[in-house]
Coordinates of C-alpha atoms in Angstrom, one line a residue:
M277 CA -23.3 0.3 -12.4
R278 CA -23.5 2.1 -9.1
Y279 CA -20.0 1.0 -8.3
L280 CA -17.2 0.5 -10.8
P281 CA -14.9 -2.4 -10.1
I282 CA -12.2 -1.6 -7.7
E283 CA -9.6 -2.2 -10.4
D284 CA -11.2 0.5 -12.6
H285 CA -9.3 3.2 -10.7
A286 CA -5.9 4.9 -10.8
V287 CA -4.2 6.9 -8.1
I288 CA -2.6 10.3 -8.0
G289 CA -0.9 11.9 -5.0
N290 CA 1.3 14.6 -3.6
L291 CA 3.3 12.5 -1.0
H292 CA 1.0 13.6 1.7
T293 CA -2.4 12.3 0.5
A294 CA -3.8 10.4 -2.5
A295 CA -6.9 10.5 -4.7
L296 CA -8.5 7.7 -6.6
V297 CA -9.7 8.6 -10.1
N298 CA -12.0 6.1 -11.8
L299 CA -11.8 5.0 -15.4
H300 CA -14.4 7.6 -16.3
G301 CA -12.4 10.4 -14.9
S302 CA -14.3 10.9 -11.6
I303 CA -12.4 11.5 -8.3
D304 CA -14.2 9.0 -6.1
F305 CA -11.8 9.1 -3.0
L306 CA -9.7 11.8 -1.3
C307 CA -8.7 12.4 2.3
L308 CA -7.5 15.8 3.4
P309 CA -5.0 17.1 4.3
R310 CA -3.2 13.8 4.6
F311 CA -3.7 10.0 4.1
D312 CA -5.2 9.3 7.5
C313 CA -7.5 12.3 7.7
P314 CA -11.3 12.4 7.0
T315 CA -12.5 12.1 3.4
V316 CA -13.8 14.9 1.2
F317 CA -14.7 12.5 -1.7
A318 CA -15.7 8.9 -0.9
R319 CA -18.2 7.8 -3.6
I320 CA -16.3 4.5 -3.8
L321 CA -17.7 3.8 -0.3
D322 CA -21.2 5.2 -0.9
A323 CA -22.5 5.9 -4.4
E324 CA -25.1 8.5 -3.2
Q325 CA -23.6 10.2 -0.1
G326 CA -19.9 9.8 -0.5
G327 CA -19.0 12.8 -2.7
F328 CA -17.2 13.1 -6.0
F329 CA -15.7 15.4 -8.7
S330 CA -16.8 14.1 -12.1
F331 CA -16.7 15.0 -15.8
T332 CA -19.4 13.0 -17.8
P333 CA -19.7 13.2 -21.6
A334 CA -23.2 13.7 -22.9
D335 CA -22.6 10.8 -25.4
K336 CA -23.8 7.7 -23.4
D337 CA -21.8 5.5 -25.7
T338 CA -18.5 7.1 -24.8
R339 CA -15.6 4.7 -24.4
Y340 CA -12.8 5.3 -21.9
K341 CA -9.0 4.8 -21.9
Q342 CA -6.6 5.6 -19.1
L343 CA -2.9 5.7 -18.8
Y344 CA 0.0 7.3 -16.9
L345 CA 2.5 9.4 -18.7
P346 CA 5.8 7.3 -18.7
D347 CA 7.7 7.2 -15.5
T348 CA 5.3 9.6 -13.7
N349 CA 2.2 9.6 -11.6
I350 CA 0.5 12.0 -14.0
L351 CA -2.8 10.4 -15.2
V352 CA -4.5 10.8 -18.6
T353 CA -8.1 9.8 -19.1
R354 CA -9.5 9.7 -22.7
F355 CA -13.1 10.1 -23.7
L356 CA -13.7 8.4 -27.0
S357 CA -17.1 9.1 -28.5
A358 CA -18.9 9.5 -31.8
D359 CA -18.0 13.2 -31.7
G360 CA -14.2 12.5 -31.4
I361 CA -11.7 12.6 -28.6
A362 CA -11.5 14.6 -25.4
E363 CA -8.8 14.2 -22.8
L364 CA -8.5 14.8 -19.1
T365 CA -5.1 15.2 -17.4
D366 CA -4.9 14.8 -13.6
F367 CA -2.0 15.4 -11.3
M368 CA -1.1 16.7 -7.8
P369 CA 2.0 18.9 -7.3
I370 CA 4.4 17.5 -4.7
A371 CA 3.6 18.8 -1.2
E372 CA 6.3 21.2 0.0
T373 CA 4.8 21.5 3.5
A374 CA 2.5 19.5 5.7
H375 CA -0.6 21.5 4.6
D376 CA 0.0 21.7 0.8
F377 CA -2.7 20.4 -1.4
S378 CA -3.8 20.9 -5.0
I379 CA -5.4 18.8 -7.7
Y380 CA -4.9 20.0 -11.3
R381 CA -7.4 18.8 -13.8
R382 CA -7.3 19.9 -17.5
L383 CA -10.0 19.1 -20.0
K384 CA -8.7 19.2 -23.6
G385 CA -10.7 18.9 -26.8
V386 CA -8.5 16.8 -29.1
Y387 CA -10.9 16.3 -32.0
G388 CA -14.6 17.2 -32.5
H389 CA -17.0 19.0 -30.2
H390 CA -17.9 17.7 -26.8
R391 CA -20.6 18.5 -24.3
I392 CA -19.5 17.5 -20.8
D393 CA -21.4 17.6 -17.5
V394 CA -19.4 18.8 -14.5
Q395 CA -20.3 17.8 -10.9
I396 CA -18.3 18.8 -7.9
Q397 CA -19.9 17.5 -4.7
P398 CA -17.6 17.5 -1.7
R399 CA -18.9 15.6 1.4
F400 CA -16.6 16.6 4.3
D401 CA -15.7 14.5 7.4
Y402 CA -16.3 11.0 6.0
A403 CA -19.6 12.3 4.4
R404 CA -21.0 13.2 7.7
Q405 CA -21.1 16.8 6.5
G406 CA -22.4 18.3 3.2
C407 CA -20.9 21.3 1.5
R408 CA -21.6 25.0 1.4
A409 CA -20.5 26.6 -1.9
E410 CA -20.1 30.2 -2.9
L411 CA -18.4 32.5 -5.3
A412 CA -14.9 33.5 -4.3
P413 CA -15.0 37.1 -2.9
D414 CA -12.8 38.4 -5.8
G415 CA -14.8 36.5 -8.4
N416 CA -11.9 34.1 -9.1
G417 CA -13.5 30.7 -8.9
Y418 CA -15.6 29.2 -6.1
L419 CA -15.2 28.4 -2.4
L420 CA -16.3 25.1 -0.9
H421 CA -16.7 25.0 2.8
D422 CA -17.2 22.3 5.5
P423 CA -20.4 23.4 7.2
A424 CA -19.0 22.2 10.5
G425 CA -15.7 24.0 10.0
E426 CA -13.6 21.0 10.9
Q427 CA -11.8 20.6 7.6
P428 CA -10.1 23.3 5.6
S429 CA -12.2 25.2 3.0
L430 CA -11.4 24.5 -0.7
Q431 CA -11.1 26.8 -3.6
L432 CA -11.8 25.8 -7.2
Y433 CA -10.1 28.0 -9.8
T434 CA -11.7 27.7 -13.2
R435 CA -13.0 29.8 -16.1
A436 CA -16.1 27.6 -16.4
K437 CA -19.4 29.0 -15.3
L438 CA -20.9 26.7 -12.7
E439 CA -24.1 26.7 -10.8
I440 CA -24.1 26.8 -7.0
S441 CA -26.5 24.5 -5.2
S442 CA -26.9 22.9 -1.8
S443 CA -24.9 19.9 -3.0
G444 CA -21.9 21.8 -4.4
L445 CA -21.2 23.0 -8.0
S446 CA -22.5 21.8 -11.3
G447 CA -22.6 22.8 -15.0
V448 CA -22.4 21.8 -18.6
I449 CA -19.5 22.9 -20.8
D450 CA -19.0 22.8 -24.5
L451 CA -15.5 21.8 -25.4
A452 CA -14.3 22.9 -28.9
P453 CA -11.4 21.2 -30.8
G454 CA -8.1 22.4 -29.4
Q455 CA -9.7 24.1 -26.4
D456 CA -8.3 23.6 -22.9
L457 CA -10.3 24.2 -19.7
D458 CA -8.6 24.0 -16.3
F459 CA -10.1 23.0 -12.9
I460 CA -7.7 23.5 -10.0
L461 CA -8.8 22.5 -6.6
T462 CA -6.7 23.7 -3.7
F463 CA -7.0 24.9 -0.1
A464 CA -8.6 28.4 0.1
N465 CA -5.9 30.8 1.0
G466 CA -7.1 34.2 -0.3
N467 CA -4.9 34.2 -3.4
S468 CA -6.4 36.4 -6.1
S469 CA -5.0 34.4 -9.0
S470 CA -5.0 30.8 -10.1
P471 CA -1.8 28.8 -9.7
G472 CA -0.2 28.4 -13.2
W473 CA -0.9 25.1 -15.0
E474 CA 2.1 24.9 -17.2
S475 CA 4.8 25.5 -14.6
A476 CA 3.0 23.1 -12.1
F477 CA 2.7 20.4 -14.8
N478 CA 6.3 20.6 -15.9
H479 CA 7.6 20.7 -12.3
C480 CA 5.6 17.6 -11.4
R481 CA 6.5 15.7 -14.6
H482 CA 10.2 16.4 -14.1
Y483 CA 10.1 15.4 -10.4
W484 CA 8.7 12.0 -11.2
E485 CA 10.9 11.4 -14.3
K486 CA 14.0 12.3 -12.3
W487 CA 12.9 10.0 -9.4
S488 CA 12.1 7.1 -11.7
A489 CA 15.5 7.5 -13.4
K490 CA 17.2 6.6 -10.1
C491 CA 15.9 3.0 -10.3
T492 CA 18.8 0.5 -10.6
Y493 CA 16.6 -2.3 -11.9
R494 CA 17.3 -3.1 -15.6
G495 CA 15.5 -6.4 -16.0
R496 CA 12.8 -7.6 -18.3
W497 CA 10.0 -6.3 -16.1
R498 CA 11.2 -2.7 -15.8
D499 CA 7.8 -1.1 -16.6
P500 CA 5.8 -3.0 -13.8
V501 CA 8.7 -2.5 -11.4
I502 CA 8.8 1.2 -12.0
R503 CA 5.0 1.5 -11.7
S504 CA 5.2 -0.4 -8.4
A505 CA 8.0 1.8 -7.1
L506 CA 6.0 4.9 -8.1
A507 CA 2.9 3.5 -6.3
L508 CA 5.0 2.8 -3.2
K509 CA 6.4 6.3 -3.4
L510 CA 2.9 7.7 -3.6
L511 CA 2.1 5.9 -0.3
T512 CA 5.1 7.5 1.5
S513 CA 4.9 10.8 3.4
I514 CA 7.4 13.3 2.3
H515 CA 6.8 15.2 5.5
Y516 CA 7.3 12.3 8.0
G517 CA 9.1 9.6 6.1
S518 CA 6.5 7.0 7.1
T519 CA 4.5 5.0 4.6
V520 CA 0.9 3.8 4.6
A521 CA -0.2 0.2 3.8
A522 CA -2.7 1.4 1.3
A523 CA -4.4 4.7 0.2
T524 CA -7.9 3.6 1.2
F525 CA -10.1 2.2 3.9
G526 CA -13.2 0.1 3.9
L527 CA -12.8 -1.7 0.5
P528 CA -13.9 -5.3 1.0
E529 CA -11.8 -8.4 0.8
A530 CA -15.0 -10.2 -0.2
L531 CA -18.1 -8.5 -1.5
G532 CA -20.7 -8.2 1.2
G533 CA -18.3 -9.5 3.8
E534 CA -17.1 -7.9 7.0
R535 CA -13.3 -7.9 6.3
N536 CA -13.2 -4.2 5.5
W537 CA -10.3 -2.6 7.2
D538 CA -8.6 0.8 7.4
Y539 CA -5.1 0.6 5.9
R540 CA -4.1 4.3 5.9
F541 CA -1.6 3.8 8.7
T542 CA 2.0 2.9 9.1
W543 CA 2.5 -0.8 9.9
I544 CA 6.0 -1.5 11.0
R545 CA 6.0 -4.7 8.9
D546 CA 4.7 -3.1 5.7
A547 CA 6.9 0.0 6.1
A548 CA 10.0 -2.3 6.7
F549 CA 9.2 -4.3 3.6
T550 CA 8.6 -1.1 1.6
M551 CA 12.0 0.2 2.6
Y552 CA 13.5 -3.2 1.6
A553 CA 12.0 -2.7 -1.9
F554 CA 13.3 0.8 -2.1
L555 CA 16.8 -0.3 -1.1
R556 CA 16.8 -3.0 -3.7
L557 CA 16.1 -0.4 -6.3
G558 CA 18.7 2.1 -5.1
Y559 CA 16.3 4.5 -3.3
T560 CA 18.4 5.1 -0.2
E561 CA 16.9 8.5 0.7
E562 CA 13.5 7.0 1.4
A563 CA 15.1 4.5 3.8
E564 CA 17.1 7.2 5.5
H565 CA 13.9 9.3 6.0
F566 CA 12.1 6.3 7.4
M567 CA 14.9 5.5 9.8
D568 CA 14.6 9.1 11.1
W569 CA 10.9 8.5 11.7
I570 CA 11.6 5.2 13.5
R571 CA 14.4 6.8 15.7
E572 CA 12.2 9.7 16.7
R573 CA 8.9 8.0 17.4
C574 CA 8.8 4.3 17.8
V575 CA 11.9 2.4 19.1
D576 CA 11.4 3.0 22.8
S577 CA 8.0 1.3 22.9
L578 CA 7.4 -0.4 19.6
Q579 CA 3.8 -1.1 18.6
L580 CA 2.4 -2.8 15.6
M581 CA 1.3 0.3 13.7
Y582 CA 1.0 4.1 14.0
G583 CA -0.6 7.1 12.4
V584 CA 1.4 8.7 9.7
D585 CA 2.7 11.3 12.2
G586 CA 3.6 8.6 14.8
R587 CA 0.4 8.8 16.9
K588 CA -0.4 5.6 18.8
D589 CA -4.1 5.6 19.4
L590 CA -5.9 4.3 16.3
E591 CA -9.3 3.5 17.8
E592 CA -11.5 1.5 15.4
M593 CA -15.1 2.5 14.7
A594 CA -17.7 1.8 12.0
L595 CA -19.2 4.5 9.8
D596 CA -22.7 3.3 9.9
H597 CA -24.1 6.1 7.7
L598 CA -22.0 4.8 4.7
E599 CA -23.4 1.8 2.8
G600 CA -19.9 0.5 1.9
Y601 CA -18.5 -0.5 -1.5
A602 CA -21.2 -2.5 -3.2
Q603 CA -23.1 -2.6 0.1
S604 CA -20.2 -4.2 2.0
Q605 CA -20.4 -3.3 5.6
P606 CA -19.1 -2.3 8.1
V607 CA -17.0 0.6 6.8
R608 CA -14.3 0.9 9.4
I609 CA -11.9 3.7 10.2
G610 CA -9.1 3.3 12.7
N611 CA -7.8 -0.2 13.3
A612 CA -8.1 -2.2 16.5
A613 CA -5.1 -4.3 15.5
Y614 CA -2.8 -1.4 16.7
N615 CA -2.7 -2.8 20.2
Q616 CA -2.2 -6.4 19.2
R617 CA 1.0 -8.2 20.0
Q618 CA 2.8 -9.3 16.8
M619 CA 6.3 -10.5 17.4
D620 CA 7.3 -10.7 13.7
I621 CA 7.6 -6.9 13.4
Y622 CA 10.9 -6.9 15.3
G623 CA 12.6 -9.2 12.9
E624 CA 11.2 -7.4 9.8
L625 CA 12.3 -4.0 11.2
I626 CA 15.8 -5.1 12.3
D627 CA 16.3 -6.9 8.9
T628 CA 15.6 -3.6 7.2
I629 CA 18.0 -1.8 9.5
Y630 CA 20.6 -4.5 8.6
L631 CA 20.0 -3.9 4.8
Y632 CA 20.1 -0.2 5.4
N633 CA 23.5 -0.6 7.2
Q634 CA 24.8 -2.7 4.3
S635 CA 23.8 0.0 1.8
G636 CA 25.9 2.5 3.7
G637 CA 23.3 3.9 6.1
S638 CA 24.4 5.4 9.4
I639 CA 23.9 3.4 12.7
T640 CA 24.7 5.9 15.5
I641 CA 25.5 4.6 19.0
D642 CA 22.2 6.0 20.3
F643 CA 20.3 4.2 17.5
W644 CA 22.2 1.0 18.3
K645 CA 21.2 1.3 21.9
D646 CA 17.6 1.4 20.9
I647 CA 18.1 -1.7 18.6
V648 CA 19.7 -3.5 21.6
K649 CA 16.5 -2.8 23.6
L650 CA 14.4 -4.3 20.8
V651 CA 16.6 -7.4 20.7
E652 CA 16.4 -7.9 24.5
Y653 CA 12.7 -7.6 24.3
V654 CA 12.6 -10.3 21.6
I655 CA 14.8 -12.6 23.7
A656 CA 12.5 -12.1 26.7
H657 CA 9.3 -12.7 24.7
W658 CA 9.9 -14.9 21.8
R659 CA 8.1 -17.8 23.5
D660 CA 5.0 -15.6 23.9
K661 CA 1.8 -16.1 21.9
D662 CA 0.7 -13.3 19.5
H663 CA -1.8 -12.6 16.7
G664 CA 0.6 -13.2 13.8
I665 CA 1.3 -11.6 10.5
W666 CA -2.4 -11.9 9.4
E667 CA -3.7 -10.2 12.5
V668 CA -6.2 -13.0 13.3
R669 CA -9.0 -12.1 15.8
S670 CA -9.5 -15.6 17.1
G671 CA -6.9 -15.4 19.9
E672 CA -3.1 -15.6 20.2
Q673 CA -1.0 -18.5 19.2
R674 CA 2.7 -19.4 18.8
F675 CA 2.8 -18.5 15.1
L676 CA 5.6 -19.9 12.8
H677 CA 6.2 -16.7 11.1
S678 CA 6.5 -14.8 14.4
A679 CA 9.0 -17.3 15.6
V680 CA 11.1 -17.1 12.4
C681 CA 11.1 -13.3 12.6
S682 CA 12.2 -13.4 16.2
W683 CA 15.2 -15.5 15.0
V684 CA 15.7 -12.9 12.3
A685 CA 15.8 -10.0 14.8
I686 CA 18.6 -11.6 16.9
D687 CA 20.5 -12.9 13.8
R688 CA 20.5 -9.5 12.0
A689 CA 21.4 -7.6 15.1
L690 CA 24.4 -9.9 15.6
K691 CA 25.5 -9.2 12.0
I692 CA 25.1 -5.4 12.5
A693 CA 27.2 -5.6 15.7
E694 CA 29.9 -7.6 14.1
A695 CA 30.0 -5.4 10.9
R696 CA 30.2 -2.2 13.0
S697 CA 32.1 -3.6 16.0
L698 CA 29.3 -2.3 18.2
P699 CA 29.1 -3.4 21.9
A700 CA 26.6 -6.3 22.5
P701 CA 26.4 -9.5 24.5
L702 CA 27.2 -11.5 21.4
E703 CA 27.6 -14.9 23.0
R704 CA 24.3 -14.7 24.9
W705 CA 22.6 -13.5 21.7
R706 CA 24.1 -16.4 19.7
K707 CA 22.9 -18.9 22.3
Q708 CA 19.4 -17.5 22.2
R709 CA 19.3 -17.4 18.4
D710 CA 20.5 -21.0 18.1
E711 CA 18.0 -22.2 20.7
L712 CA 15.2 -20.5 18.8
Y713 CA 16.4 -22.0 15.6
H714 CA 16.3 -25.6 16.9
E715 CA 12.8 -25.1 18.4
I716 CA 11.4 -23.8 15.1
Y717 CA 13.1 -26.5 13.1
E718 CA 11.9 -29.4 15.3
D719 CA 8.7 -28.2 17.1
F720 CA 6.9 -26.4 14.3
W721 CA 7.3 -29.3 12.0
N722 CA 4.1 -31.3 11.7
E723 CA 4.9 -34.9 10.7
E724 CA 1.3 -35.8 10.0
V725 CA 0.8 -32.9 7.6
G726 CA 4.3 -33.1 6.3
A727 CA 4.9 -29.4 6.5
Y728 CA 5.7 -26.5 8.8
T729 CA 2.2 -25.4 9.9
Q730 CA 0.7 -22.0 10.8
F731 CA 1.2 -22.2 14.5
L732 CA 2.5 -24.6 17.1
G733 CA 0.1 -27.6 17.2
S734 CA -1.8 -26.5 14.1
D735 CA -2.5 -28.6 11.0
T736 CA -3.2 -25.5 8.9
V737 CA -0.8 -24.8 6.0
D738 CA 0.1 -21.0 5.8
A739 CA 1.6 -19.2 2.9
S740 CA 3.7 -17.1 5.2
A741 CA 6.0 -20.2 5.3
L742 CA 7.1 -19.0 1.8
L743 CA 9.1 -16.3 3.6
M744 CA 11.4 -18.8 5.4
P745 CA 14.1 -18.9 2.7
L746 CA 13.5 -15.2 1.8
L747 CA 14.4 -14.3 5.3
R748 CA 17.4 -16.7 5.1
F749 CA 16.1 -18.9 7.9
V750 CA 16.5 -22.0 5.8
S751 CA 18.1 -22.8 2.5
S752 CA 15.8 -23.0 -0.5
K753 CA 17.0 -26.6 -0.8
E754 CA 16.1 -27.6 2.8
P755 CA 14.1 -30.8 2.5
R756 CA 11.5 -29.9 5.2
W757 CA 10.9 -26.5 3.6
L758 CA 10.6 -28.0 0.2
A759 CA 8.0 -30.4 1.6
T760 CA 6.2 -27.3 3.0
F761 CA 6.4 -25.6 -0.4
A762 CA 4.9 -28.7 -2.1
K763 CA 2.1 -28.7 0.5
I764 CA 1.4 -25.0 -0.2
E765 CA 1.2 -25.8 -3.9
E766 CA -1.2 -28.6 -3.1
K767 CA -3.5 -26.8 -0.7
L768 CA -3.3 -23.0 -1.4
L769 CA -2.5 -22.6 -5.1
A770 CA -4.9 -21.8 -7.9
D771 CA -2.6 -21.7 -11.0
V772 CA -0.5 -18.7 -9.9
L773 CA -2.8 -17.3 -7.3
V774 CA -2.0 -18.2 -3.7
F775 CA -4.3 -18.0 -0.7
R776 CA -3.0 -17.0 2.8
Y777 CA -4.5 -20.1 4.4
K778 CA -7.7 -22.2 4.2
L779 CA -9.5 -23.0 7.4
E780 CA -10.2 -26.7 7.8
H781 CA -11.4 -29.1 10.5
G782 CA -13.3 -26.4 12.4
A783 CA -10.4 -23.9 12.5
E784 CA -11.3 -20.2 12.5
D785 CA -9.7 -16.8 12.5
G786 CA -12.4 -14.8 14.4
L787 CA -14.1 -13.4 11.3
E788 CA -17.1 -14.4 9.1
G789 CA -16.8 -15.2 5.4
E790 CA -14.3 -16.4 2.9
E791 CA -11.4 -14.4 1.5
S792 CA -9.7 -14.4 -1.9
S793 CA -6.1 -15.0 -3.0
F794 CA -3.5 -12.7 -1.4
T795 CA -1.4 -11.0 -4.0
I796 CA 1.7 -10.7 -1.8
C797 CA 1.6 -14.5 -1.3
S798 CA 1.3 -15.0 -5.0
F799 CA 4.5 -13.0 -5.6
W800 CA 6.3 -14.7 -2.8
Y801 CA 5.4 -18.0 -4.6
V802 CA 7.0 -16.7 -7.8
E803 CA 10.1 -15.6 -5.9
C804 CA 10.4 -19.0 -4.2
L805 CA 10.1 -20.8 -7.6
A806 CA 13.1 -18.8 -8.8
R807 CA 15.1 -19.5 -5.6
I808 CA 14.6 -23.3 -5.8
G809 CA 15.8 -23.3 -9.4
R810 CA 12.5 -23.6 -11.2
L811 CA 13.4 -20.4 -13.2
D812 CA 11.3 -21.1 -16.3
E813 CA 8.2 -21.7 -14.2
A814 CA 8.9 -18.6 -12.2
T815 CA 9.2 -16.5 -15.4
V816 CA 5.9 -17.8 -16.7
A817 CA 4.2 -17.4 -13.4
M818 CA 5.4 -13.9 -13.0
Q819 CA 4.1 -12.9 -16.4
K820 CA 0.7 -14.5 -15.8
L821 CA 0.5 -12.8 -12.4
L822 CA 1.3 -9.5 -13.9
G823 CA -1.7 -10.1 -16.2
Y824 CA -4.0 -9.6 -13.1
A825 CA -2.8 -6.0 -12.7
N826 CA -5.4 -3.3 -13.7
H827 CA -5.3 -1.2 -16.8
V828 CA -2.6 1.1 -15.4
G829 CA -0.5 -1.6 -13.7
L830 CA -1.8 -1.3 -10.1
F831 CA -2.8 -4.0 -7.6
S832 CA -5.1 -4.0 -4.7
E833 CA -4.7 -6.5 -1.8
E834 CA -6.4 -9.6 -3.2
I835 CA -7.5 -11.2 -6.4
G836 CA -10.9 -12.9 -6.4
I837 CA -12.0 -16.1 -8.0
H838 CA -13.4 -14.2 -11.0
G839 CA -10.1 -12.4 -11.5
E840 CA -11.4 -9.2 -9.8
Q841 CA -9.3 -7.0 -7.5
L842 CA -10.5 -6.8 -3.9
G843 CA -9.4 -5.0 -0.8
N844 CA -7.8 -1.7 -0.3
F845 CA -6.1 0.0 -3.2
P846 CA -3.4 0.4 -4.2
Q847 CA -1.8 -2.0 -1.8
A848 CA 1.9 -1.6 -0.7
F849 CA 2.3 -5.3 0.1
S850 CA 1.3 -6.3 -3.5
H851 CA 3.7 -3.9 -5.2
L852 CA 6.7 -4.4 -2.9
S853 CA 6.5 -8.2 -3.4
L854 CA 6.2 -7.7 -7.2
I855 CA 9.5 -5.8 -7.0
S856 CA 11.2 -8.5 -4.9
A857 CA 10.1 -11.3 -7.2
A858 CA 11.3 -9.4 -10.3
V859 CA 14.7 -8.7 -8.7
Q860 CA 15.1 -12.3 -7.7
I861 CA 14.3 -13.7 -11.1
E862 CA 16.7 -11.3 -12.7
K863 CA 19.4 -12.4 -10.2
K864 CA 18.9 -16.1 -11.1
R865 CA 18.9 -15.5 -14.9
P866 CA 22.1 -16.8 -16.5
S867 CA 24.3 -14.0 -17.8
H868 CA 25.1 -13.9 -21.5

């Protein structure tokens, strides 16, 4: 296979960037020095040109197993062959500064002798550049340079003797029983000695174990909840406090289709939902750091999404020289949605600020003044059309979810003001909130369909309506919402898999092709089952849905009709909604 399935990957990271390691132990994706920078390895997007760092056993019948060490993001890949067992351990030390980067890789002969082919082929700048390799001047390892000089040079520390070629480094090693062989890839800095493996490993393991121990969830799904929290943490910048929607770009929502987006940016919506998940698990420091990022960069002129560092221009372009995962083109970097109007982000952000306030977070008067500006913007624009939560490219509409979140923005700001006795035009805000509520309740209801539909005048059922009780707009016993829930079950449900929407009667979203079930919608469905009292069904649905996770418990954005994972990976949306569903089921379980 030129391309392993998307789900046949795990992720490691240093809280500044992340790498995808496939089930056979090859690093097939890595951006440097941070999430939204150019790639050095991108074989997952082009099997020939993308670049990779692989270990391949000589025995072609080798079987592979992969796991994380408990409560950590340290990855172990096992090579199981007729000769015995070899093991590869991968991790990245936590970044201390904005320019820290190292990947530690240790091959270990557990039992028997093993011959392993090593290939290290960086392709800098999204594979638009090759690699120039040479011995390190002091003879301690090898240097790998970007021929254009745009990305930092890398140094590989290893005792292995490798051959230098125009494509990088290669060699064949013989691994004896009990033998360890280290490969440490880091930025070239002129150090004369290799960083120590043992101290780096122990420091990294203790960091993740200590972080995982802070989790307050103690329910039946602790393992997948912890794995989801660890994945969300890996997608969070330790330097800025922002969080990316996914580690990758260009992975298709449907094989051969054009829905191939760059998700390595900070969406206000995704980040707000991520902070909500962190707060529900007791991780207040992450929310505090994100609030600092919001206060410093975004509140004065809020846009949909930003670079990790807060930059606003995320121009979209296609990398035509890459064939795309399984020939799915175009491979896009940047995201044109950054300049879309999406009114729902105000409610999602202010709801998270409200939860942050409830958990004891600080709302300074200057921060409050910025929140007031956001609320006044919502009041002035809640009747405006926008592109909605799904970022359709077929034109603006009055989307249901955007209207509900506009109500949430005003409602939560009122609650913050009342809880903190902060100055605000409370009566005017209440009047606007209530007017908006009545319009949504009456005008967005489609009597012919028997449901709240995607946008004003639409007859399309949309899974985002599942959020109405989650955002406390309606009770989970509200008859009109229950009718909408039943319509979602009828039209969008395949067992426990939920589609965002299905275009009917000539409707279109501005893009070609079909899409698969959306994992966040599937977990919303599970949470709604729990909220309306169908707890046994929710419990079974949760367990079945968890069965679609990959071999190390990770989810991409979508699940296809053959059970395959599709879209960018790992996806924050999928994991934060898993956490929310697990917490809600636990809350509804009778105490004994």
